[in-house]
Amino acid sequence: MIKPTDLPDTIPVFPLGGALLLPRSRLPLHIFEPRYLQMIDDALKTDARVIGLVQPLRRAKGKEGDKGPSLYAIGCAGRITQFSETEDGRYMITLGGLSRFRVRQELDGFQPYRRAEVSWDGFERDLGKEDHDADFDRSRFLEVLGRYFDVRGLSADWDTLKEAEDELLINSLSMMLEFEPEDKQALLEAPSLQTRRETLVTLIEYSLRGGEEEGLLQ
């Protein structure tokens, strides 16, 4: 089992709005910008192969610093578990979610991508066994999800959703469904699987009601 002390104190960070990586989950990414291609090259040269995914904070135009947009304080690190290179030099990678982290400070350097000193304190359970939601009412949850899918014109393998483990189901939907970056951040920062499920249901109900805040499920 990986311990926080096994993780590096300095990692490359990849600002990617609307994308969410969670511990023990997998996220495929298509890498094509030159600076991030170098980030992948450099990460693959290390034993850890770790990259931190962080949501950028929204700012008014012209307010970004030289490095780019400001970042949320909490992100999630993933290990490059699979990668392939296309003929024109792009990367198709898969990140396996390891642990959330807190950005202590961004570091200057000669790399074209951003790097940060991070702390893993407070996220020890991310490196442990999968989480469970003792109060999870799956049939009620799937009923709400079904209405959301109908409204959005989405399809699903409902037999698989009914059988999936709690964490796999909730985390996969949190990563897959389209929400605003600040909503994705709320799902990331949820302290437990139960809290993440409650946040997810609230976001789904909010979407179904067209943004009205009254009558949301808890």
PDB file of C-alpha atoms in Angstrom:
ATOM      1  CA  MET A   1       0.000   0.000   0.000  1.00  0.00           C
ATOM      2  CA  ILE A   2       1.279   3.467  -0.909  1.00  0.00           C
ATOM      3  CA  LYS A   3       1.957   5.819   2.009  1.00  0.00           C
ATOM      4  CA  PRO A   4       1.999   9.641   1.874  1.00  0.00           C
ATOM      5  CA  THR A   5       5.755   9.507   2.486  1.00  0.00           C
ATOM      6  CA  ASP A   6       6.114   7.573  -0.784  1.00  0.00           C
ATOM      7  CA  LEU A   7       4.712  10.509  -2.776  1.00  0.00           C
ATOM      8  CA  PRO A   8       6.931  13.370  -3.985  1.00  0.00           C
ATOM      9  CA  ASP A   9       6.782  16.791  -2.336  1.00  0.00           C
ATOM     10  CA  THR A  10       7.085  18.534  -5.708  1.00  0.00           C
ATOM     11  CA  ILE A  11       4.931  17.574  -8.684  1.00  0.00           C
ATOM     12  CA  PRO A  12       3.997  18.978 -12.097  1.00  0.00           C
ATOM     13  CA  VAL A  13       0.488  20.420 -12.092  1.00  0.00           C
ATOM     14  CA  PHE A  14      -1.907  20.332 -15.014  1.00  0.00           C
ATOM     15  CA  PRO A  15      -4.669  22.993 -14.868  1.00  0.00           C
ATOM     16  CA  LEU A  16      -7.685  21.506 -16.612  1.00  0.00           C
ATOM     17  CA  GLY A  17     -11.071  23.111 -16.106  1.00  0.00           C
ATOM     18  CA  GLY A  18     -14.048  20.766 -15.827  1.00  0.00           C
ATOM     19  CA  ALA A  19     -11.904  17.617 -15.622  1.00  0.00           C
ATOM     20  CA  LEU A  20     -12.012  15.629 -12.406  1.00  0.00           C
ATOM     21  CA  LEU A  21      -9.708  12.913 -11.125  1.00  0.00           C
ATOM     22  CA  LEU A  22     -10.514  11.070  -7.899  1.00  0.00           C
ATOM     23  CA  PRO A  23      -8.510   8.562  -5.835  1.00  0.00           C
ATOM     24  CA  ARG A  24      -8.769   4.973  -7.076  1.00  0.00           C
ATOM     25  CA  SER A  25     -10.355   6.183 -10.341  1.00  0.00           C
ATOM     26  CA  ARG A  26      -8.992   6.355 -13.873  1.00  0.00           C
ATOM     27  CA  LEU A  27      -9.033   9.297 -16.249  1.00  0.00           C
ATOM     28  CA  PRO A  28      -8.035   9.115 -19.941  1.00  0.00           C
ATOM     29  CA  LEU A  29      -6.456  12.276 -21.344  1.00  0.00           C
ATOM     30  CA  HIS A  30      -5.408  13.452 -24.798  1.00  0.00           C
ATOM     31  CA  ILE A  31      -2.227  15.533 -24.546  1.00  0.00           C
ATOM     32  CA  PHE A  32      -1.272  17.755 -27.486  1.00  0.00           C
ATOM     33  CA  GLU A  33       0.033  21.133 -26.236  1.00  0.00           C
ATOM     34  CA  PRO A  34       3.864  21.280 -26.439  1.00  0.00           C
ATOM     35  CA  ARG A  35       4.341  22.298 -22.791  1.00  0.00           C
ATOM     36  CA  TYR A  36       2.221  19.394 -21.572  1.00  0.00           C
ATOM     37  CA  LEU A  37       3.888  16.980 -23.957  1.00  0.00           C
ATOM     38  CA  GLN A  38       7.146  17.897 -22.239  1.00  0.00           C
ATOM     39  CA  MET A  39       5.437  17.465 -18.867  1.00  0.00           C
ATOM     40  CA  ILE A  40       4.518  13.906 -19.821  1.00  0.00           C
ATOM     41  CA  ASP A  41       8.016  13.226 -21.161  1.00  0.00           C
ATOM     42  CA  ASP A  42       9.549  14.448 -17.910  1.00  0.00           C
ATOM     43  CA  ALA A  43       7.077  12.530 -15.716  1.00  0.00           C
ATOM     44  CA  LEU A  44       7.757   9.294 -17.582  1.00  0.00           C
ATOM     45  CA  LYS A  45      11.449   9.651 -16.744  1.00  0.00           C
ATOM     46  CA  THR A  46      10.672   9.422 -13.011  1.00  0.00           C
ATOM     47  CA  ASP A  47       9.798   6.353 -10.963  1.00  0.00           C
ATOM     48  CA  ALA A  48       6.646   7.958  -9.565  1.00  0.00           C
ATOM     49  CA  ARG A  49       5.168   9.102 -12.928  1.00  0.00           C
ATOM     50  CA  VAL A  50       2.960  11.486 -10.941  1.00  0.00           C
ATOM     51  CA  ILE A  51       1.008  14.467 -12.298  1.00  0.00           C
ATOM     52  CA  GLY A  52      -1.324  16.708 -10.302  1.00  0.00           C
ATOM     53  CA  LEU A  53      -4.642  17.673 -11.866  1.00  0.00           C
ATOM     54  CA  VAL A  54      -5.978  21.010 -10.591  1.00  0.00           C
ATOM     55  CA  GLN A  55      -9.014  23.100 -11.468  1.00  0.00           C
ATOM     56  CA  PRO A  56      -8.172  26.659 -12.589  1.00  0.00           C
ATOM     57  CA  LEU A  57     -10.018  29.441 -10.822  1.00  0.00           C
ATOM     58  CA  ARG A  58     -12.196  31.594 -13.030  1.00  0.00           C
ATOM     59  CA  ARG A  59     -10.930  35.140 -13.411  1.00  0.00           C
ATOM     60  CA  ALA A  60     -11.917  38.118 -15.488  1.00  0.00           C
ATOM     61  CA  LYS A  61     -10.062  38.506 -18.758  1.00  0.00           C
ATOM     62  CA  GLY A  62      -6.693  40.150 -18.361  1.00  0.00           C
ATOM     63  CA  LYS A  63      -6.351  39.095 -14.717  1.00  0.00           C
ATOM     64  CA  GLU A  64      -4.260  35.975 -15.249  1.00  0.00           C
ATOM     65  CA  GLY A  65      -0.643  35.976 -14.150  1.00  0.00           C
ATOM     66  CA  ASP A  66       2.342  35.087 -16.310  1.00  0.00           C
ATOM     67  CA  LYS A  67       1.963  31.439 -15.372  1.00  0.00           C
ATOM     68  CA  GLY A  68      -1.690  31.309 -16.368  1.00  0.00           C
ATOM     69  CA  PRO A  69      -4.864  31.194 -14.274  1.00  0.00           C
ATOM     70  CA  SER A  70      -4.788  30.943 -10.507  1.00  0.00           C
ATOM     71  CA  LEU A  71      -5.463  27.458  -9.190  1.00  0.00           C
ATOM     72  CA  TYR A  72      -7.696  25.955  -6.552  1.00  0.00           C
ATOM     73  CA  ALA A  73      -5.761  24.974  -3.445  1.00  0.00           C
ATOM     74  CA  ILE A  74      -6.739  21.289  -3.630  1.00  0.00           C
ATOM     75  CA  GLY A  75      -6.107  18.940  -6.555  1.00  0.00           C
ATOM     76  CA  CYS A  76      -5.704  15.206  -7.118  1.00  0.00           C
ATOM     77  CA  ALA A  77      -2.535  13.440  -8.165  1.00  0.00           C
ATOM     78  CA  GLY A  78      -2.523  10.566 -10.595  1.00  0.00           C
ATOM     79  CA  ARG A  79       0.081   8.133 -11.824  1.00  0.00           C
ATOM     80  CA  ILE A  80       0.516   7.583 -15.550  1.00  0.00           C
ATOM     81  CA  THR A  81      -0.559   3.956 -15.793  1.00  0.00           C
ATOM     82  CA  GLN A  82      -0.877   3.756 -19.593  1.00  0.00           C
ATOM     83  CA  PHE A  83       0.343   5.843 -22.476  1.00  0.00           C
ATOM     84  CA  SER A  84       0.686   5.690 -26.223  1.00  0.00           C
ATOM     85  CA  GLU A  85       2.132   8.144 -28.721  1.00  0.00           C
ATOM     86  CA  THR A  86       0.523   9.026 -32.027  1.00  0.00           C
ATOM     87  CA  GLU A  87       2.452   9.428 -35.261  1.00  0.00           C
ATOM     88  CA  ASP A  88       2.248  13.219 -34.975  1.00  0.00           C
ATOM     89  CA  GLY A  89       3.667  13.243 -31.447  1.00  0.00           C
ATOM     90  CA  ARG A  90       0.542  13.501 -29.297  1.00  0.00           C
ATOM     91  CA  TYR A  91       0.059  11.388 -26.177  1.00  0.00           C
ATOM     92  CA  MET A  92      -2.949   9.340 -25.120  1.00  0.00           C
ATOM     93  CA  ILE A  93      -2.521   8.651 -21.415  1.00  0.00           C
ATOM     94  CA  THR A  94      -4.473   7.207 -18.498  1.00  0.00           C
ATOM     95  CA  LEU A  95      -4.060   8.639 -15.022  1.00  0.00           C
ATOM     96  CA  GLY A  96      -4.756   6.378 -12.061  1.00  0.00           C
ATOM     97  CA  GLY A  97      -5.963   8.512  -9.156  1.00  0.00           C
ATOM     98  CA  LEU A  98      -3.681   8.320  -6.112  1.00  0.00           C
ATOM     99  CA  SER A  99      -4.444  11.017  -3.571  1.00  0.00           C
ATOM    100  CA  ARG A 100      -5.661  14.544  -3.202  1.00  0.00           C
ATOM    101  CA  PHE A 101      -3.139  17.189  -2.197  1.00  0.00           C
ATOM    102  CA  ARG A 102      -2.951  20.808  -1.115  1.00  0.00           C
ATOM    103  CA  VAL A 103      -0.833  23.264  -3.077  1.00  0.00           C
ATOM    104  CA  ARG A 104       1.645  24.928  -0.744  1.00  0.00           C
ATOM    105  CA  GLN A 105       3.306  27.114  -3.345  1.00  0.00           C
ATOM    106  CA  GLU A 106       4.036  27.200  -7.030  1.00  0.00           C
ATOM    107  CA  LEU A 107       7.692  26.945  -8.001  1.00  0.00           C
ATOM    108  CA  ASP A 108       9.672  28.893 -10.536  1.00  0.00           C
ATOM    109  CA  GLY A 109      11.790  27.013 -13.017  1.00  0.00           C
ATOM    110  CA  PHE A 110      12.815  26.597 -16.610  1.00  0.00           C
ATOM    111  CA  GLN A 111      10.104  24.099 -17.476  1.00  0.00           C
ATOM    112  CA  PRO A 112       7.290  25.398 -19.708  1.00  0.00           C
ATOM    113  CA  TYR A 113       4.691  23.728 -17.475  1.00  0.00           C
ATOM    114  CA  ARG A 114       3.760  24.547 -13.896  1.00  0.00           C
ATOM    115  CA  ARG A 115       5.163  22.812 -10.831  1.00  0.00           C
ATOM    116  CA  ALA A 116       4.143  23.032  -7.190  1.00  0.00           C
ATOM    117  CA  GLU A 117       5.279  22.067  -3.739  1.00  0.00           C
ATOM    118  CA  VAL A 118       2.384  20.104  -2.268  1.00  0.00           C
ATOM    119  CA  SER A 119       1.229  18.597   1.016  1.00  0.00           C
ATOM    120  CA  TRP A 120      -0.526  15.230   1.314  1.00  0.00           C
ATOM    121  CA  ASP A 121      -1.544  15.829   4.933  1.00  0.00           C
ATOM    122  CA  GLY A 122      -5.199  15.233   5.677  1.00  0.00           C
ATOM    123  CA  PHE A 123      -5.754  12.912   2.707  1.00  0.00           C
ATOM    124  CA  GLU A 124      -4.345   9.683   4.142  1.00  0.00           C
ATOM    125  CA  ARG A 125      -7.591   7.785   3.576  1.00  0.00           C
ATOM    126  CA  ASP A 126      -7.240   8.393  -0.181  1.00  0.00           C
ATOM    127  CA  LEU A 127      -4.408   5.856  -0.180  1.00  0.00           C
ATOM    128  CA  GLY A 128      -6.356   3.252   1.752  1.00  0.00           C
ATOM    129  CA  LYS A 129      -9.139   0.859   0.893  1.00  0.00           C
ATOM    130  CA  GLU A 130     -12.143   1.893  -1.143  1.00  0.00           C
ATOM    131  CA  ASP A 131     -14.746   3.994   0.615  1.00  0.00           C
ATOM    132  CA  HIS A 132     -18.340   2.915   1.267  1.00  0.00           C
ATOM    133  CA  ASP A 133     -21.588   4.818   1.688  1.00  0.00           C
ATOM    134  CA  ALA A 134     -23.563   3.171   4.482  1.00  0.00           C
ATOM    135  CA  ASP A 135     -26.683   5.286   3.842  1.00  0.00           C
ATOM    136  CA  PHE A 136     -26.718   4.825   0.071  1.00  0.00           C
ATOM    137  CA  ASP A 137     -30.255   4.260  -1.253  1.00  0.00           C
ATOM    138  CA  ARG A 138     -29.308   2.956  -4.691  1.00  0.00           C
ATOM    139  CA  SER A 139     -32.819   2.645  -6.110  1.00  0.00           C
ATOM    140  CA  ARG A 140     -33.653   6.242  -5.172  1.00  0.00           C
ATOM    141  CA  PHE A 141     -30.336   7.438  -6.535  1.00  0.00           C
ATOM    142  CA  LEU A 142     -30.818   5.628  -9.850  1.00  0.00           C
ATOM    143  CA  GLU A 143     -34.329   7.051 -10.175  1.00  0.00           C
ATOM    144  CA  VAL A 144     -32.965  10.588  -9.930  1.00  0.00           C
ATOM    145  CA  LEU A 145     -30.128   9.699 -12.282  1.00  0.00           C
ATOM    146  CA  GLY A 146     -32.587   8.214 -14.785  1.00  0.00           C
ATOM    147  CA  ARG A 147     -34.553  11.458 -14.935  1.00  0.00           C
ATOM    148  CA  TYR A 148     -31.338  13.383 -15.480  1.00  0.00           C
ATOM    149  CA  PHE A 149     -30.256  11.055 -18.301  1.00  0.00           C
ATOM    150  CA  ASP A 150     -33.689  11.322 -19.948  1.00  0.00           C
ATOM    151  CA  VAL A 151     -33.592  15.123 -19.902  1.00  0.00           C
ATOM    152  CA  ARG A 152     -30.026  15.177 -21.274  1.00  0.00           C
ATOM    153  CA  GLY A 153     -30.681  12.489 -23.888  1.00  0.00           C
ATOM    154  CA  LEU A 154     -28.013  10.226 -22.390  1.00  0.00           C
ATOM    155  CA  SER A 155     -27.949   6.437 -22.418  1.00  0.00           C
ATOM    156  CA  ALA A 156     -26.510   4.049 -19.839  1.00  0.00           C
ATOM    157  CA  ASP A 157     -25.976   0.386 -19.093  1.00  0.00           C
ATOM    158  CA  TRP A 158     -28.391   0.273 -16.185  1.00  0.00           C
ATOM    159  CA  ASP A 159     -27.590  -3.324 -15.280  1.00  0.00           C
ATOM    160  CA  THR A 160     -23.952  -2.333 -14.764  1.00  0.00           C
ATOM    161  CA  LEU A 161     -24.932   0.734 -12.730  1.00  0.00           C
ATOM    162  CA  LYS A 162     -27.119  -1.416 -10.483  1.00  0.00           C
ATOM    163  CA  GLU A 163     -24.245  -3.835  -9.783  1.00  0.00           C
ATOM    164  CA  ALA A 164     -21.309  -1.401  -9.518  1.00  0.00           C
ATOM    165  CA  GLU A 165     -19.621  -0.882  -6.148  1.00  0.00           C
ATOM    166  CA  ASP A 166     -20.659   2.293  -4.343  1.00  0.00           C
ATOM    167  CA  GLU A 167     -17.362   4.115  -4.819  1.00  0.00           C
ATOM    168  CA  LEU A 168     -16.972   3.151  -8.467  1.00  0.00           C
ATOM    169  CA  LEU A 169     -20.509   4.283  -9.268  1.00  0.00           C
ATOM    170  CA  ILE A 170     -20.427   7.606  -7.435  1.00  0.00           C
ATOM    171  CA  ASN A 171     -16.899   8.554  -8.433  1.00  0.00           C
ATOM    172  CA  SER A 172     -17.364   7.585 -12.083  1.00  0.00           C
ATOM    173  CA  LEU A 173     -20.512   9.692 -12.362  1.00  0.00           C
ATOM    174  CA  SER A 174     -18.830  12.602 -10.560  1.00  0.00           C
ATOM    175  CA  MET A 175     -16.043  12.504 -13.127  1.00  0.00           C
ATOM    176  CA  MET A 176     -18.203  11.843 -16.194  1.00  0.00           C
ATOM    177  CA  LEU A 177     -21.205  14.151 -15.817  1.00  0.00           C
ATOM    178  CA  GLU A 178     -20.882  17.719 -17.053  1.00  0.00           C
ATOM    179  CA  PHE A 179     -20.853  20.267 -14.261  1.00  0.00           C
ATOM    180  CA  GLU A 180     -19.253  23.667 -13.790  1.00  0.00           C
ATOM    181  CA  PRO A 181     -15.610  23.689 -12.586  1.00  0.00           C
ATOM    182  CA  GLU A 182     -16.617  24.950  -9.135  1.00  0.00           C
ATOM    183  CA  ASP A 183     -19.074  22.052  -8.869  1.00  0.00           C
ATOM    184  CA  LYS A 184     -16.369  19.595  -9.873  1.00  0.00           C
ATOM    185  CA  GLN A 185     -14.197  21.127  -7.156  1.00  0.00           C
ATOM    186  CA  ALA A 186     -16.933  20.570  -4.580  1.00  0.00           C
ATOM    187  CA  LEU A 187     -17.108  16.900  -5.598  1.00  0.00           C
ATOM    188  CA  LEU A 188     -13.323  16.629  -5.313  1.00  0.00           C
ATOM    189  CA  GLU A 189     -13.181  18.201  -1.866  1.00  0.00           C
ATOM    190  CA  ALA A 190     -16.013  16.094  -0.408  1.00  0.00           C
ATOM    191  CA  PRO A 191     -14.556  14.540   2.776  1.00  0.00           C
ATOM    192  CA  SER A 192     -16.317  11.187   2.352  1.00  0.00           C
ATOM    193  CA  LEU A 193     -18.101   9.120  -0.265  1.00  0.00           C
ATOM    194  CA  GLN A 194     -21.424   9.867   1.417  1.00  0.00           C
ATOM    195  CA  THR A 195     -20.781  13.611   1.192  1.00  0.00           C
ATOM    196  CA  ARG A 196     -19.782  13.258  -2.465  1.00  0.00           C
ATOM    197  CA  ARG A 197     -22.965  11.327  -3.214  1.00  0.00           C
ATOM    198  CA  GLU A 198     -25.065  13.981  -1.465  1.00  0.00           C
ATOM    199  CA  THR A 199     -23.289  16.714  -3.438  1.00  0.00           C
ATOM    200  CA  LEU A 200     -23.770  14.805  -6.684  1.00  0.00           C
ATOM    201  CA  VAL A 201     -27.514  14.353  -6.079  1.00  0.00           C
ATOM    202  CA  THR A 202     -27.859  18.041  -5.243  1.00  0.00           C
ATOM    203  CA  LEU A 203     -26.128  19.009  -8.488  1.00  0.00           C
ATOM    204  CA  ILE A 204     -28.303  16.634 -10.512  1.00  0.00           C
ATOM    205  CA  GLU A 205     -31.494  17.935  -8.885  1.00  0.00           C
ATOM    206  CA  TYR A 206     -30.342  21.523  -9.361  1.00  0.00           C
ATOM    207  CA  SER A 207     -29.810  20.816 -13.060  1.00  0.00           C
ATOM    208  CA  LEU A 208     -33.225  19.150 -13.399  1.00  0.00           C
ATOM    209  CA  ARG A 209     -34.906  22.164 -11.820  1.00  0.00           C
ATOM    210  CA  GLY A 210     -33.167  24.530 -14.212  1.00  0.00           C
ATOM    211  CA  GLY A 211     -31.068  26.136 -11.515  1.00  0.00           C
ATOM    212  CA  GLU A 212     -33.826  26.625  -8.927  1.00  0.00           C
ATOM    213  CA  GLU A 213     -32.516  26.009  -5.443  1.00  0.00           C
ATOM    214  CA  GLU A 214     -35.790  25.086  -3.730  1.00  0.00           C
ATOM    215  CA  GLY A 215     -36.738  21.495  -3.019  1.00  0.00           C
ATOM    216  CA  LEU A 216     -33.351  19.860  -3.569  1.00  0.00           C
ATOM    217  CA  LEU A 217     -32.895  16.314  -2.320  1.00  0.00           C
ATOM    218  CA  GLN A 218     -30.462  15.791   0.541  1.00  0.00           C
TER     219      GLN A 218
END
